[in-house]
mmCIF file of C-alpha atoms and ligand atoms in Angstrom:
data_model
loop_
_atom_site.group_PDB
_atom_site.id
_atom_site.type_symbol
_atom_site.label_atom_id
_atom_site.label_comp_id
_atom_site.label_asym_id
_atom_site.label_seq_id
_atom_site.Cartn_x
_atom_site.Cartn_y
_atom_site.Cartn_z
ATOM 1 C CA MET V 1 13.604 -58.398 7.693
ATOM 2 C CA LYS V 2 16.423 -58.241 9.975
ATOM 3 C CA LEU V 3 19.317 -58.984 7.040
ATOM 4 C CA LEU V 4 17.531 -56.224 5.280
ATOM 5 C CA ILE V 5 17.348 -53.554 8.085
ATOM 6 C CA ASP V 6 21.193 -54.291 9.145
ATOM 7 C CA ARG V 7 22.114 -53.571 5.598
ATOM 8 C CA ILE V 8 19.965 -50.653 4.978
ATOM 9 C CA LEU V 9 21.624 -49.190 8.121
ATOM 10 C CA GLN V 10 25.275 -50.210 7.208
ATOM 11 C CA ASP V 11 25.179 -48.808 3.213
ATOM 12 C CA GLY V 12 22.406 -46.725 3.244
ATOM 13 C CA ARG V 13 22.530 -43.006 2.753
ATOM 14 C CA SER V 14 19.551 -40.288 3.451
ATOM 15 C CA LEU V 15 19.575 -37.987 0.651
ATOM 16 C CA PRO V 16 17.788 -34.654 0.845
ATOM 17 C CA GLY V 17 14.192 -34.424 0.044
ATOM 18 C CA GLY V 18 13.203 -37.772 1.435
ATOM 19 C CA ILE V 19 15.172 -40.202 -0.859
ATOM 20 C CA LEU V 20 17.239 -43.112 0.396
ATOM 21 C CA LYS V 21 20.186 -44.271 -1.615
ATOM 22 C CA VAL V 22 20.716 -47.866 -1.932
ATOM 23 C CA ASP V 23 22.639 -48.126 -5.001
ATOM 24 C CA SER V 24 25.376 -50.517 -3.215
ATOM 25 C CA PHE V 25 22.750 -53.745 -2.978
ATOM 26 C CA LEU V 26 19.416 -52.405 -4.987
ATOM 27 C CA ASN V 27 19.591 -49.689 -7.417
ATOM 28 C CA HIS V 28 22.853 -50.045 -9.434
ATOM 29 C CA GLN V 29 25.111 -52.792 -7.971
ATOM 30 C CA LEU V 30 23.255 -55.669 -6.766
ATOM 31 C CA ASP V 31 23.754 -58.203 -4.111
ATOM 32 C CA PRO V 32 22.422 -61.573 -5.592
ATOM 33 C CA ASN V 33 22.289 -63.336 -2.085
ATOM 34 C CA LEU V 34 20.431 -60.588 -0.218
ATOM 35 C CA MET V 35 18.135 -60.452 -3.159
ATOM 36 C CA TYR V 36 17.565 -64.129 -2.862
ATOM 37 C CA LYS V 37 16.916 -63.830 0.677
ATOM 38 C CA VAL V 38 14.255 -60.707 0.036
ATOM 39 C CA ALA V 39 12.636 -63.189 -2.476
ATOM 40 C CA GLU V 40 12.559 -65.941 -0.272
ATOM 41 C CA GLU V 41 10.864 -63.818 2.200
ATOM 42 C CA PHE V 42 8.216 -62.541 -0.229
ATOM 43 C CA SER V 43 7.388 -66.324 -0.981
ATOM 44 C CA ARG V 44 7.106 -66.783 2.524
ATOM 45 C CA ARG V 45 4.594 -63.727 3.052
ATOM 46 C CA PHE V 46 2.537 -64.614 0.081
ATOM 47 C CA ALA V 47 2.768 -68.538 0.776
ATOM 48 C CA GLY V 48 -1.423 -68.483 1.474
ATOM 49 C CA LYS V 49 -2.267 -66.548 -1.638
ATOM 50 C CA ARG V 50 -2.918 -68.395 -4.982
ATOM 51 C CA PHE V 51 -1.152 -66.567 -8.144
ATOM 52 C CA ASN V 52 0.411 -67.913 -11.203
ATOM 53 C CA LYS V 53 2.420 -64.879 -12.256
ATOM 54 C CA ILE V 54 4.810 -62.251 -10.741
ATOM 55 C CA VAL V 55 4.783 -58.510 -12.082
ATOM 56 C CA THR V 56 7.419 -55.953 -11.414
ATOM 57 C CA ILE V 57 8.401 -52.623 -13.124
ATOM 58 C CA GLU V 58 11.678 -51.910 -14.619
ATOM 59 C CA ALA V 59 14.487 -51.421 -13.571
ATOM 60 C CA SER V 60 14.903 -52.255 -9.930
ATOM 61 C CA GLY V 61 11.689 -54.463 -9.350
ATOM 62 C CA ILE V 62 13.361 -57.179 -11.988
ATOM 63 C CA ALA V 63 16.211 -58.905 -9.626
ATOM 64 C CA PRO V 64 14.010 -59.510 -6.558
ATOM 65 C CA ALA V 65 11.204 -60.836 -8.863
ATOM 66 C CA ILE V 66 13.426 -62.874 -10.919
ATOM 67 C CA MET V 67 14.460 -64.549 -8.052
ATOM 68 C CA MET V 68 10.957 -65.111 -6.545
ATOM 69 C CA GLY V 69 9.880 -66.361 -9.826
ATOM 70 C CA TYR V 70 12.950 -68.932 -9.985
ATOM 71 C CA ILE V 71 12.031 -70.079 -6.295
ATOM 72 C CA LEU V 72 7.960 -70.370 -6.900
ATOM 73 C CA GLN V 73 8.723 -71.592 -10.524
ATOM 74 C CA LEU V 74 6.336 -68.801 -12.032
ATOM 75 C CA PRO V 75 6.773 -66.684 -14.794
ATOM 76 C CA VAL V 76 7.734 -62.950 -14.184
ATOM 77 C CA VAL V 77 6.668 -59.866 -16.362
ATOM 78 C CA PHE V 78 8.071 -56.607 -16.083
ATOM 79 C CA ILE V 79 6.009 -53.348 -16.967
ATOM 80 C CA LYS V 80 8.031 -51.309 -19.683
ATOM 81 C CA LYS V 81 8.864 -47.745 -18.863
ATOM 82 C CA LYS V 82 8.767 -47.071 -22.579
ATOM 83 C CA GLN V 83 6.515 -48.019 -25.399
ATOM 84 C CA PRO V 84 8.317 -50.318 -27.727
ATOM 85 C CA LYS V 85 7.818 -49.523 -31.384
ATOM 86 C CA THR V 86 7.980 -53.341 -32.146
ATOM 87 C CA MET V 87 4.785 -53.946 -29.954
ATOM 88 C CA ASP V 88 1.087 -53.680 -30.361
ATOM 89 C CA ASN V 89 -1.785 -55.160 -28.214
ATOM 90 C CA MET V 90 -0.319 -53.068 -25.350
ATOM 91 C CA LEU V 91 -1.838 -51.657 -22.434
ATOM 92 C CA VAL V 92 -0.760 -48.393 -21.299
ATOM 93 C CA SER V 93 -1.059 -46.260 -18.053
ATOM 94 C CA GLU V 94 0.779 -42.956 -16.875
ATOM 95 C CA VAL V 95 2.961 -42.957 -13.752
ATOM 96 C CA LYS V 96 4.325 -39.768 -11.716
ATOM 97 C CA SER V 97 7.930 -40.595 -11.069
ATOM 98 C CA PHE V 98 9.089 -39.357 -7.672
ATOM 99 C CA THR V 99 12.890 -39.510 -7.931
ATOM 100 C CA LYS V 100 12.284 -37.832 -11.652
ATOM 101 C CA ASN V 101 9.879 -35.766 -10.891
ATOM 102 C CA ARG V 102 8.165 -36.066 -14.312
ATOM 103 C CA VAL V 103 5.032 -38.262 -15.626
ATOM 104 C CA TYR V 104 6.015 -41.278 -17.754
ATOM 105 C CA THR V 105 3.983 -43.339 -19.806
ATOM 106 C CA VAL V 106 4.131 -47.530 -18.593
ATOM 107 C CA CYS V 107 2.793 -50.442 -20.628
ATOM 108 C CA ILE V 108 2.423 -54.235 -20.771
ATOM 109 C CA SER V 109 1.543 -56.345 -23.457
ATOM 110 C CA ARG V 110 -2.028 -58.118 -23.245
ATOM 111 C CA ASN V 111 -0.685 -61.206 -23.874
ATOM 112 C CA PHE V 112 1.059 -61.235 -20.926
ATOM 113 C CA LEU V 113 -1.601 -59.768 -18.664
ATOM 114 C CA THR V 114 -4.684 -61.225 -19.064
ATOM 115 C CA PRO V 115 -8.084 -61.932 -17.237
ATOM 116 C CA ASP V 116 -6.975 -65.245 -16.132
ATOM 117 C CA ASP V 117 -3.744 -63.964 -14.182
ATOM 118 C CA HIS V 118 -3.851 -63.520 -10.652
ATOM 119 C CA VAL V 119 -0.543 -61.878 -9.663
ATOM 120 C CA VAL V 120 1.811 -60.473 -6.910
ATOM 121 C CA PHE V 121 3.418 -57.050 -7.798
ATOM 122 C CA ILE V 122 6.843 -56.565 -6.431
ATOM 123 C CA ASP V 123 9.098 -53.218 -6.465
ATOM 124 C CA ASP V 124 12.031 -52.053 -4.929
ATOM 125 C CA PHE V 125 10.417 -48.820 -3.207
ATOM 126 C CA LEU V 126 6.948 -47.927 -2.332
ATOM 127 C CA ALA V 127 6.765 -43.838 -1.537
ATOM 128 C CA TYR V 128 3.637 -42.448 -2.897
ATOM 129 C CA GLY V 129 2.308 -45.261 -4.330
ATOM 130 C CA ASN V 130 2.231 -43.974 -8.024
ATOM 131 C CA ALA V 131 3.874 -46.834 -9.426
ATOM 132 C CA ALA V 132 1.733 -49.314 -7.735
ATOM 133 C CA LEU V 133 -1.340 -47.128 -8.941
ATOM 134 C CA GLY V 134 -0.243 -47.559 -12.632
ATOM 135 C CA MET V 135 -0.009 -51.220 -11.819
ATOM 136 C CA ILE V 136 -3.358 -51.116 -10.560
ATOM 137 C CA ASP V 137 -4.666 -49.669 -13.934
ATOM 138 C CA LEU V 138 -3.142 -51.755 -16.241
ATOM 139 C CA ALA V 139 -4.581 -55.057 -14.008
ATOM 140 C CA CYS V 140 -8.146 -53.229 -14.060
ATOM 141 C CA GLN V 141 -7.645 -52.876 -17.892
ATOM 142 C CA ALA V 142 -6.481 -56.253 -18.255
ATOM 143 C CA GLY V 143 -8.998 -58.098 -16.136
ATOM 144 C CA ALA V 144 -6.318 -59.318 -14.251
ATOM 145 C CA THR V 145 -6.613 -59.736 -10.224
ATOM 146 C CA ILE V 146 -3.938 -58.484 -7.902
ATOM 147 C CA GLU V 147 -3.248 -60.738 -5.037
ATOM 148 C CA GLY V 148 -0.756 -58.971 -3.239
ATOM 149 C CA MET V 149 1.879 -56.582 -3.352
ATOM 150 C CA GLY V 150 5.413 -56.665 -2.186
ATOM 151 C CA PHE V 151 7.730 -53.920 -1.580
ATOM 152 C CA ILE V 152 11.510 -54.197 -0.525
ATOM 153 C CA ILE V 153 11.342 -50.910 1.199
ATOM 154 C CA GLU V 154 8.322 -48.602 2.138
ATOM 155 C CA LYS V 155 9.030 -45.113 3.245
ATOM 156 C CA GLY V 156 5.982 -45.018 5.820
ATOM 157 C CA PHE V 157 5.859 -41.328 5.789
ATOM 158 C CA GLN V 158 5.276 -40.767 2.233
ATOM 159 C CA GLY V 159 1.751 -42.384 2.580
ATOM 160 C CA GLY V 160 1.752 -44.925 -0.371
ATOM 161 C CA GLY V 161 1.458 -47.779 2.056
ATOM 162 C CA ASP V 162 -1.491 -46.625 3.978
ATOM 163 C CA ARG V 163 -3.154 -45.474 0.682
ATOM 164 C CA LEU V 164 -2.924 -48.907 -0.842
ATOM 165 C CA ARG V 165 -3.998 -50.759 2.431
ATOM 166 C CA GLU V 166 -6.932 -48.323 2.581
ATOM 167 C CA MET V 167 -7.675 -49.639 -0.908
ATOM 168 C CA GLY V 168 -7.842 -52.979 0.266
ATOM 169 C CA TYR V 169 -4.489 -54.669 -0.892
ATOM 170 C CA ASP V 170 -2.255 -57.111 0.899
ATOM 171 C CA VAL V 171 1.063 -55.070 0.963
ATOM 172 C CA GLN V 172 4.022 -56.724 2.411
ATOM 173 C CA SER V 173 7.087 -54.287 2.889
ATOM 174 C CA LEU V 174 10.475 -56.086 4.290
ATOM 175 C CA ALA V 175 11.703 -52.766 6.052
ATOM 176 C CA ILE V 176 9.503 -49.839 6.778
ATOM 177 C CA ILE V 177 11.283 -46.400 7.090
ATOM 178 C CA ASP V 178 9.764 -44.279 9.471
ATOM 179 C CA SER V 179 11.739 -41.078 8.811
ATOM 180 C CA LEU V 180 14.999 -39.774 7.007
ATOM 181 C CA ASP V 181 14.895 -36.429 8.761
ATOM 182 C CA ASP V 182 18.080 -34.799 9.604
ATOM 183 C CA CYS V 183 20.161 -37.773 7.279
ATOM 184 C CA LYS V 184 19.240 -40.366 9.830
ATOM 185 C CA ILE V 185 17.354 -43.501 8.673
ATOM 186 C CA MET V 186 14.915 -44.582 11.304
ATOM 187 C CA ILE V 187 13.436 -47.776 10.635
ATOM 188 C CA ARG V 188 10.213 -49.404 12.397
ATOM 189 C CA GLY V 189 10.901 -51.840 14.627
ATOM 190 C CA ASN V 190 14.354 -51.060 15.221
ATOM 191 C CA GLN V 191 14.626 -48.179 17.290
HETATM 192 P P1 5GP T 1 6.305 -44.134 -5.779
HETATM 193 O O1 5GP T 1 5.837 -44.645 -7.058
HETATM 194 O O2 5GP T 1 5.573 -45.278 -4.650
HETATM 195 O O3 5GP T 1 5.694 -42.748 -5.290
HETATM 196 O O4 5GP T 1 7.906 -44.492 -5.660
HETATM 197 C C1 5GP T 1 8.173 -45.769 -5.974
HETATM 198 C C2 5GP T 1 9.178 -45.584 -6.923
HETATM 199 O O5 5GP T 1 10.044 -44.630 -6.848
HETATM 200 C C3 5GP T 1 10.047 -47.008 -7.193
HETATM 201 O O6 5GP T 1 9.966 -47.876 -8.221
HETATM 202 C C4 5GP T 1 11.631 -46.340 -6.896
HETATM 203 O O7 5GP T 1 12.165 -46.336 -8.160
HETATM 204 C C5 5GP T 1 11.304 -45.105 -6.951
HETATM 205 N N1 5GP T 1 11.872 -44.587 -5.623
HETATM 206 C C6 5GP T 1 10.949 -43.917 -4.682
HETATM 207 N N2 5GP T 1 11.474 -43.390 -3.477
HETATM 208 C C7 5GP T 1 12.799 -43.799 -3.543
HETATM 209 C C8 5GP T 1 13.896 -43.809 -2.771
HETATM 210 O O8 5GP T 1 14.018 -43.417 -1.756
HETATM 211 N N3 5GP T 1 15.089 -44.305 -3.040
HETATM 212 C C9 5GP T 1 15.324 -44.956 -4.496
HETATM 213 N N4 5GP T 1 16.347 -45.357 -4.732
HETATM 214 N N5 5GP T 1 14.047 -44.855 -5.218
HETATM 215 C C10 5GP T 1 12.986 -44.463 -4.772
#
């Protein structure tokens, strides 16, 4: 997606350890126009699928997911990274965080992920695929079906995309980073 690629090249910063910092439009300050365009592109890419719900994970997946939910008039559920004391009936899984280097518990209410649900999962980044595997585990527990997975930025060199595609998932990434070596951002299809 050209608009996104141009923005990553303009505002993104490559940090040591294979981390891309895009906090001026995605991870801290948010650009609603870009998020809307991203959501339109996801809606277009998943137009051939039948799904009734969008699932994401807090915090940075929520902005694109809610825009997509608005466009398609579908409910949006976000997986929580802390189990709320006030909620029972939760499905729980564990996810290894790439950026924070620790394991955390994620959860979603059985009321909002059920065997009747066909969902598209949306997130900001795909790195090793751990968050997506957490989603797959929760969907399995719920008996829900994952129709596709959409990521704004995939870091192709960290292998999560290959892993998920080998598992048979329809993975759509709007920008694929091939390398962040030497503080240079190399984006697939843009060389
Ligand atoms: P994964 O679970 O695929 O290993 O990593 C994806 C999650 O880690 C995303 O939800 C995102 O929050 C975070 N993440 C992974 N790589 C990056 C990165 O390069 N930059 C930022 N800002 N977040 C990342």
